[in-house]
Amino acid sequence: MSGAQQVVFQNQRSFVTLPDIGEAYEGGYFAGQISTAGNGTADYNIVVGPLSTTDAAKQWKNATSATAGTFSLIDGPQNTADIVALGSSTVYPAAHFCNSLTVGGFSDWYMAAQNELEVCYFNLKPNTTVNSAGYPISGNANAVPALAGPYTSGDPAQTSAAVFQTGGAQAFAGTPYWVSAQGDYDWAGWCVSFERGSQTNYFKTSFYRVRAVRRVAV
């Protein structure tokens, strides 16, 4: 986190005891907080699943066709439920993979929405690579604290959580990760890159990574 964001986060933590970023928590690891209304008030803590059981290379879809109703930037659970309801795991491998998991005694894992996965990148960036300029284009109002604009070259910096740094036991791969949102085109799904933080359309039939997450109400 940047210094200013760390101060805000620490101030919020004075009211509720939270684990440190990257610390074991609720079946996985604490990745940060989100505000579903985008008003700065945290509604949920985001839990990233363990690498060995909740991270895999999957297709978003086995065809480059439109997927109705999967456009939320913040509601990963609803996006995932809508995708699963549309077709089988053969048609929608990534969403079904997340939805079918029971890990750490929890079965409410899902495929993160775009602004949820951006929080994971911001707080758990694995490397020291310069961030991509201009991403996220409009910042992230759902993050707590909110990200007002795009990244700078050095903010976010590499996470201080050693297990999530490159080579660590829980580190995100420096590759694109699918989110549970239809892209700008029928053929595309959205991805967040954990190399430099870019957010881009990719062919749904590509085999990119997905990392399941879950929410814990504040």
PDB file of C-alpha atoms in Angstrom, residues 29-208:
ATOM      1  CA  TYR A  29      -5.493 -15.441   3.136  1.00  0.00           C
ATOM      2  CA  PHE A  30      -6.644 -11.890   3.852  1.00  0.00           C
ATOM      3  CA  ALA A  31      -6.426  -9.748   0.710  1.00  0.00           C
ATOM      4  CA  GLY A  32      -8.164  -6.529   1.744  1.00  0.00           C
ATOM      5  CA  GLN A  33     -11.641  -5.030   1.941  1.00  0.00           C
ATOM      6  CA  ILE A  34     -14.310  -3.909  -0.501  1.00  0.00           C
ATOM      7  CA  SER A  35     -17.192  -1.468  -0.401  1.00  0.00           C
ATOM      8  CA  THR A  36     -20.006  -2.739  -2.609  1.00  0.00           C
ATOM      9  CA  ALA A  37     -21.576   0.727  -2.668  1.00  0.00           C
ATOM     10  CA  GLY A  38     -18.274   2.432  -3.397  1.00  0.00           C
ATOM     11  CA  ASN A  39     -18.746   4.829  -0.482  1.00  0.00           C
ATOM     12  CA  GLY A  40     -15.620   3.961   1.486  1.00  0.00           C
ATOM     13  CA  THR A  41     -17.447   1.840   4.060  1.00  0.00           C
ATOM     14  CA  ALA A  42     -16.164  -1.731   4.073  1.00  0.00           C
ATOM     15  CA  ASP A  43     -18.828  -4.395   3.542  1.00  0.00           C
ATOM     16  CA  TYR A  44     -16.650  -7.468   3.063  1.00  0.00           C
ATOM     17  CA  ASN A  45     -13.179  -8.812   3.692  1.00  0.00           C
ATOM     18  CA  ILE A  46     -11.773 -10.608   0.659  1.00  0.00           C
ATOM     19  CA  VAL A  47     -10.186 -14.020   1.202  1.00  0.00           C
ATOM     20  CA  VAL A  48      -7.843 -15.430  -1.460  1.00  0.00           C
ATOM     21  CA  GLY A  49      -7.851 -19.214  -1.617  1.00  0.00           C
ATOM     22  CA  PRO A  50      -4.729 -21.352  -1.072  1.00  0.00           C
ATOM     23  CA  LEU A  51      -2.567 -21.625  -4.175  1.00  0.00           C
ATOM     24  CA  SER A  52      -2.438 -25.426  -4.256  1.00  0.00           C
ATOM     25  CA  THR A  53      -6.201 -25.932  -4.328  1.00  0.00           C
ATOM     26  CA  THR A  54      -7.853 -22.781  -5.716  1.00  0.00           C
ATOM     27  CA  ASP A  55      -5.540 -21.609  -8.532  1.00  0.00           C
ATOM     28  CA  ALA A  56      -5.656 -23.252 -11.964  1.00  0.00           C
ATOM     29  CA  ALA A  57      -5.382 -22.567 -15.690  1.00  0.00           C
ATOM     30  CA  LYS A  58      -8.865 -22.643 -17.218  1.00  0.00           C
ATOM     31  CA  GLN A  59     -10.817 -21.305 -20.162  1.00  0.00           C
ATOM     32  CA  TRP A  60     -13.350 -18.604 -19.360  1.00  0.00           C
ATOM     33  CA  LYS A  61     -15.644 -20.310 -21.895  1.00  0.00           C
ATOM     34  CA  ASN A  62     -15.176 -22.967 -24.544  1.00  0.00           C
ATOM     35  CA  ALA A  63     -16.576 -20.669 -27.246  1.00  0.00           C
ATOM     36  CA  THR A  64     -16.121 -17.035 -28.274  1.00  0.00           C
ATOM     37  CA  SER A  65     -19.795 -16.132 -27.885  1.00  0.00           C
ATOM     38  CA  ALA A  66     -21.670 -13.635 -25.712  1.00  0.00           C
ATOM     39  CA  THR A  67     -22.455 -14.444 -22.080  1.00  0.00           C
ATOM     40  CA  ALA A  68     -25.451 -12.481 -20.839  1.00  0.00           C
ATOM     41  CA  GLY A  69     -25.726 -10.948 -17.372  1.00  0.00           C
ATOM     42  CA  THR A  70     -22.091 -11.118 -16.279  1.00  0.00           C
ATOM     43  CA  PHE A  71     -21.086  -7.477 -16.238  1.00  0.00           C
ATOM     44  CA  SER A  72     -20.760  -6.516 -12.559  1.00  0.00           C
ATOM     45  CA  LEU A  73     -17.432  -4.977 -11.570  1.00  0.00           C
ATOM     46  CA  ILE A  74     -17.929  -5.823  -7.890  1.00  0.00           C
ATOM     47  CA  ASP A  75     -20.419  -8.683  -7.453  1.00  0.00           C
ATOM     48  CA  GLY A  76     -18.307 -11.756  -8.104  1.00  0.00           C
ATOM     49  CA  PRO A  77     -20.715 -14.120  -6.326  1.00  0.00           C
ATOM     50  CA  GLN A  78     -23.612 -13.059  -8.567  1.00  0.00           C
ATOM     51  CA  ASN A  79     -21.518 -13.123 -11.737  1.00  0.00           C
ATOM     52  CA  THR A  80     -20.346 -16.622 -10.868  1.00  0.00           C
ATOM     53  CA  ALA A  81     -23.850 -17.856 -10.062  1.00  0.00           C
ATOM     54  CA  ASP A  82     -25.155 -16.452 -13.346  1.00  0.00           C
ATOM     55  CA  ILE A  83     -22.395 -18.107 -15.358  1.00  0.00           C
ATOM     56  CA  VAL A  84     -22.854 -21.466 -13.638  1.00  0.00           C
ATOM     57  CA  ALA A  85     -26.606 -21.310 -14.313  1.00  0.00           C
ATOM     58  CA  LEU A  86     -25.980 -20.748 -18.023  1.00  0.00           C
ATOM     59  CA  GLY A  87     -24.113 -23.958 -18.733  1.00  0.00           C
ATOM     60  CA  SER A  88     -21.959 -26.862 -17.654  1.00  0.00           C
ATOM     61  CA  SER A  89     -18.351 -26.983 -16.519  1.00  0.00           C
ATOM     62  CA  THR A  90     -17.437 -27.986 -20.069  1.00  0.00           C
ATOM     63  CA  VAL A  91     -18.806 -24.689 -21.376  1.00  0.00           C
ATOM     64  CA  TYR A  92     -17.704 -22.460 -18.463  1.00  0.00           C
ATOM     65  CA  PRO A  93     -14.653 -24.133 -16.895  1.00  0.00           C
ATOM     66  CA  ALA A  94     -13.278 -21.227 -14.813  1.00  0.00           C
ATOM     67  CA  ALA A  95     -16.499 -20.270 -13.023  1.00  0.00           C
ATOM     68  CA  HIS A  96     -17.441 -23.886 -12.337  1.00  0.00           C
ATOM     69  CA  PHE A  97     -13.968 -24.586 -10.971  1.00  0.00           C
ATOM     70  CA  CYS A  98     -14.338 -21.829  -8.381  1.00  0.00           C
ATOM     71  CA  ASN A  99     -17.984 -22.584  -7.607  1.00  0.00           C
ATOM     72  CA  SER A 100     -17.351 -26.290  -6.988  1.00  0.00           C
ATOM     73  CA  LEU A 101     -14.590 -25.865  -4.409  1.00  0.00           C
ATOM     74  CA  THR A 102     -14.778 -26.839  -0.768  1.00  0.00           C
ATOM     75  CA  VAL A 103     -11.579 -25.623   0.864  1.00  0.00           C
ATOM     76  CA  GLY A 104     -10.796 -24.898   4.499  1.00  0.00           C
ATOM     77  CA  GLY A 105     -14.287 -26.013   5.455  1.00  0.00           C
ATOM     78  CA  PHE A 106     -15.930 -23.394   3.206  1.00  0.00           C
ATOM     79  CA  SER A 107     -17.921 -23.958   0.012  1.00  0.00           C
ATOM     80  CA  ASP A 108     -18.759 -20.344  -0.920  1.00  0.00           C
ATOM     81  CA  TRP A 109     -15.747 -19.740  -3.166  1.00  0.00           C
ATOM     82  CA  TYR A 110     -16.348 -17.818  -6.383  1.00  0.00           C
ATOM     83  CA  MET A 111     -14.677 -16.182  -9.389  1.00  0.00           C
ATOM     84  CA  ALA A 112     -13.755 -12.622  -8.444  1.00  0.00           C
ATOM     85  CA  ALA A 113     -15.249  -9.608 -10.173  1.00  0.00           C
ATOM     86  CA  GLN A 114     -12.892  -7.077 -11.727  1.00  0.00           C
ATOM     87  CA  ASN A 115     -12.692  -4.611  -8.825  1.00  0.00           C
ATOM     88  CA  GLU A 116     -12.326  -7.455  -6.318  1.00  0.00           C
ATOM     89  CA  LEU A 117      -9.356  -8.949  -8.145  1.00  0.00           C
ATOM     90  CA  GLU A 118      -7.819  -5.485  -8.528  1.00  0.00           C
ATOM     91  CA  VAL A 119      -7.798  -5.226  -4.712  1.00  0.00           C
ATOM     92  CA  CYS A 120      -5.906  -8.530  -4.651  1.00  0.00           C
ATOM     93  CA  TYR A 121      -3.342  -7.189  -7.121  1.00  0.00           C
ATOM     94  CA  PHE A 122      -2.950  -3.925  -5.250  1.00  0.00           C
ATOM     95  CA  ASN A 123      -2.339  -5.604  -1.899  1.00  0.00           C
ATOM     96  CA  LEU A 124      -0.669  -8.828  -3.043  1.00  0.00           C
ATOM     97  CA  LYS A 125       1.389  -7.767  -6.058  1.00  0.00           C
ATOM     98  CA  PRO A 126       4.013 -10.527  -6.354  1.00  0.00           C
ATOM     99  CA  ASN A 127       6.904  -8.720  -8.026  1.00  0.00           C
ATOM    100  CA  THR A 128       8.875  -5.481  -8.246  1.00  0.00           C
ATOM    101  CA  THR A 129       7.993  -4.841 -11.896  1.00  0.00           C
ATOM    102  CA  VAL A 130       6.886  -1.319 -12.852  1.00  0.00           C
ATOM    103  CA  ASN A 131       3.091  -1.076 -13.030  1.00  0.00           C
ATOM    104  CA  SER A 132       1.334  -0.556 -16.354  1.00  0.00           C
ATOM    105  CA  ALA A 133       0.436   3.092 -16.902  1.00  0.00           C
ATOM    106  CA  GLY A 134      -3.254   3.979 -17.018  1.00  0.00           C
ATOM    107  CA  TYR A 135      -4.665   1.017 -15.090  1.00  0.00           C
ATOM    108  CA  PRO A 136      -7.195   0.781 -13.649  1.00  0.00           C
ATOM    109  CA  ILE A 137      -8.510   3.477 -15.964  1.00  0.00           C
ATOM    110  CA  SER A 138     -11.081   4.901 -13.533  1.00  0.00           C
ATOM    111  CA  GLY A 139      -9.399   3.794 -10.331  1.00  0.00           C
ATOM    112  CA  ASN A 140     -11.375   1.510  -8.028  1.00  0.00           C
ATOM    113  CA  ALA A 141     -14.147   3.090  -5.963  1.00  0.00           C
ATOM    114  CA  ASN A 142     -14.951  -0.309  -4.431  1.00  0.00           C
ATOM    115  CA  ALA A 143     -11.538  -0.675  -2.808  1.00  0.00           C
ATOM    116  CA  VAL A 144     -11.152   0.280   0.856  1.00  0.00           C
ATOM    117  CA  PRO A 145      -9.588   2.791   0.847  1.00  0.00           C
ATOM    118  CA  ALA A 146     -10.728   3.785  -2.637  1.00  0.00           C
ATOM    119  CA  LEU A 147      -8.199   4.047  -5.443  1.00  0.00           C
ATOM    120  CA  ALA A 148      -8.925   7.448  -6.999  1.00  0.00           C
ATOM    121  CA  GLY A 149      -7.005   6.973 -10.235  1.00  0.00           C
ATOM    122  CA  PRO A 150      -4.594   4.750 -12.142  1.00  0.00           C
ATOM    123  CA  TYR A 151      -1.467   3.257 -10.629  1.00  0.00           C
ATOM    124  CA  THR A 152       1.851   5.030 -10.678  1.00  0.00           C
ATOM    125  CA  SER A 153       4.944   3.176 -11.825  1.00  0.00           C
ATOM    126  CA  GLY A 154       5.815   2.188  -8.253  1.00  0.00           C
ATOM    127  CA  ASP A 155       2.444   2.207  -6.469  1.00  0.00           C
ATOM    128  CA  PRO A 156       1.381  -0.431  -5.698  1.00  0.00           C
ATOM    129  CA  ALA A 157       4.743  -1.830  -4.703  1.00  0.00           C
ATOM    130  CA  GLN A 158       5.556  -5.500  -4.200  1.00  0.00           C
ATOM    131  CA  THR A 159       3.542  -6.896  -1.314  1.00  0.00           C
ATOM    132  CA  SER A 160       5.248  -7.070   2.062  1.00  0.00           C
ATOM    133  CA  ALA A 161       3.648 -10.487   2.654  1.00  0.00           C
ATOM    134  CA  ALA A 162       6.566 -12.825   1.937  1.00  0.00           C
ATOM    135  CA  VAL A 163       4.391 -15.833   1.056  1.00  0.00           C
ATOM    136  CA  PHE A 164       2.786 -13.791  -1.742  1.00  0.00           C
ATOM    137  CA  GLN A 165       6.032 -12.460  -3.188  1.00  0.00           C
ATOM    138  CA  THR A 166       7.327 -14.133  -6.350  1.00  0.00           C
ATOM    139  CA  GLY A 167       8.624 -17.548  -5.377  1.00  0.00           C
ATOM    140  CA  GLY A 168       6.531 -17.594  -2.204  1.00  0.00           C
ATOM    141  CA  ALA A 169       4.203 -20.468  -1.374  1.00  0.00           C
ATOM    142  CA  GLN A 170       1.025 -18.454  -2.100  1.00  0.00           C
ATOM    143  CA  ALA A 171       2.212 -16.034  -4.790  1.00  0.00           C
ATOM    144  CA  PHE A 172       0.047 -15.191  -7.763  1.00  0.00           C
ATOM    145  CA  ALA A 173       1.696 -16.096 -11.049  1.00  0.00           C
ATOM    146  CA  GLY A 174       2.890 -13.126 -13.106  1.00  0.00           C
ATOM    147  CA  THR A 175       0.235 -13.847 -15.720  1.00  0.00           C
ATOM    148  CA  PRO A 176      -3.306 -12.722 -16.556  1.00  0.00           C
ATOM    149  CA  TYR A 177      -6.055 -13.930 -14.215  1.00  0.00           C
ATOM    150  CA  TRP A 178      -9.660 -14.210 -15.334  1.00  0.00           C
ATOM    151  CA  VAL A 179     -12.402 -12.201 -13.678  1.00  0.00           C
ATOM    152  CA  SER A 180     -16.080 -13.147 -13.752  1.00  0.00           C
ATOM    153  CA  ALA A 181     -17.104 -10.446 -16.214  1.00  0.00           C
ATOM    154  CA  GLN A 182     -17.881 -10.478 -19.894  1.00  0.00           C
ATOM    155  CA  GLY A 183     -15.360  -8.329 -21.764  1.00  0.00           C
ATOM    156  CA  ASP A 184     -16.048  -5.440 -24.110  1.00  0.00           C
ATOM    157  CA  TYR A 185     -16.689  -7.880 -26.954  1.00  0.00           C
ATOM    158  CA  ASP A 186     -18.682 -11.110 -27.275  1.00  0.00           C
ATOM    159  CA  TRP A 187     -15.473 -13.104 -27.750  1.00  0.00           C
ATOM    160  CA  ALA A 188     -13.770 -11.679 -24.692  1.00  0.00           C
ATOM    161  CA  GLY A 189     -13.515 -12.090 -20.953  1.00  0.00           C
ATOM    162  CA  TRP A 190     -11.719  -9.638 -18.668  1.00  0.00           C
ATOM    163  CA  CYS A 191      -8.358 -10.380 -17.103  1.00  0.00           C
ATOM    164  CA  VAL A 192      -6.194  -8.638 -14.523  1.00  0.00           C
ATOM    165  CA  SER A 193      -2.478  -9.157 -15.116  1.00  0.00           C
ATOM    166  CA  PHE A 194      -0.433  -9.954 -12.014  1.00  0.00           C
ATOM    167  CA  GLU A 195       2.735  -9.020 -13.877  1.00  0.00           C
ATOM    168  CA  ARG A 196       2.055  -5.273 -14.189  1.00  0.00           C
ATOM    169  CA  GLY A 197      -1.602  -4.749 -13.244  1.00  0.00           C
ATOM    170  CA  SER A 198      -3.101  -4.163 -16.682  1.00  0.00           C
ATOM    171  CA  GLN A 199      -6.773  -5.030 -17.222  1.00  0.00           C
ATOM    172  CA  THR A 200      -7.484  -6.355 -20.671  1.00  0.00           C
ATOM    173  CA  ASN A 201      -9.851  -8.315 -22.912  1.00  0.00           C
ATOM    174  CA  TYR A 202      -8.705 -11.815 -23.851  1.00  0.00           C
ATOM    175  CA  PHE A 203     -10.278 -14.557 -25.946  1.00  0.00           C
ATOM    176  CA  LYS A 204     -12.571 -16.588 -23.664  1.00  0.00           C
ATOM    177  CA  THR A 205     -11.164 -19.800 -25.103  1.00  0.00           C
ATOM    178  CA  SER A 206      -7.623 -18.977 -23.891  1.00  0.00           C
ATOM    179  CA  PHE A 207      -6.209 -20.922 -20.953  1.00  0.00           C
ATOM    180  CA  TYR A 208      -5.395 -18.257 -18.366  1.00  0.00           C
TER     181      TYR A 208
END
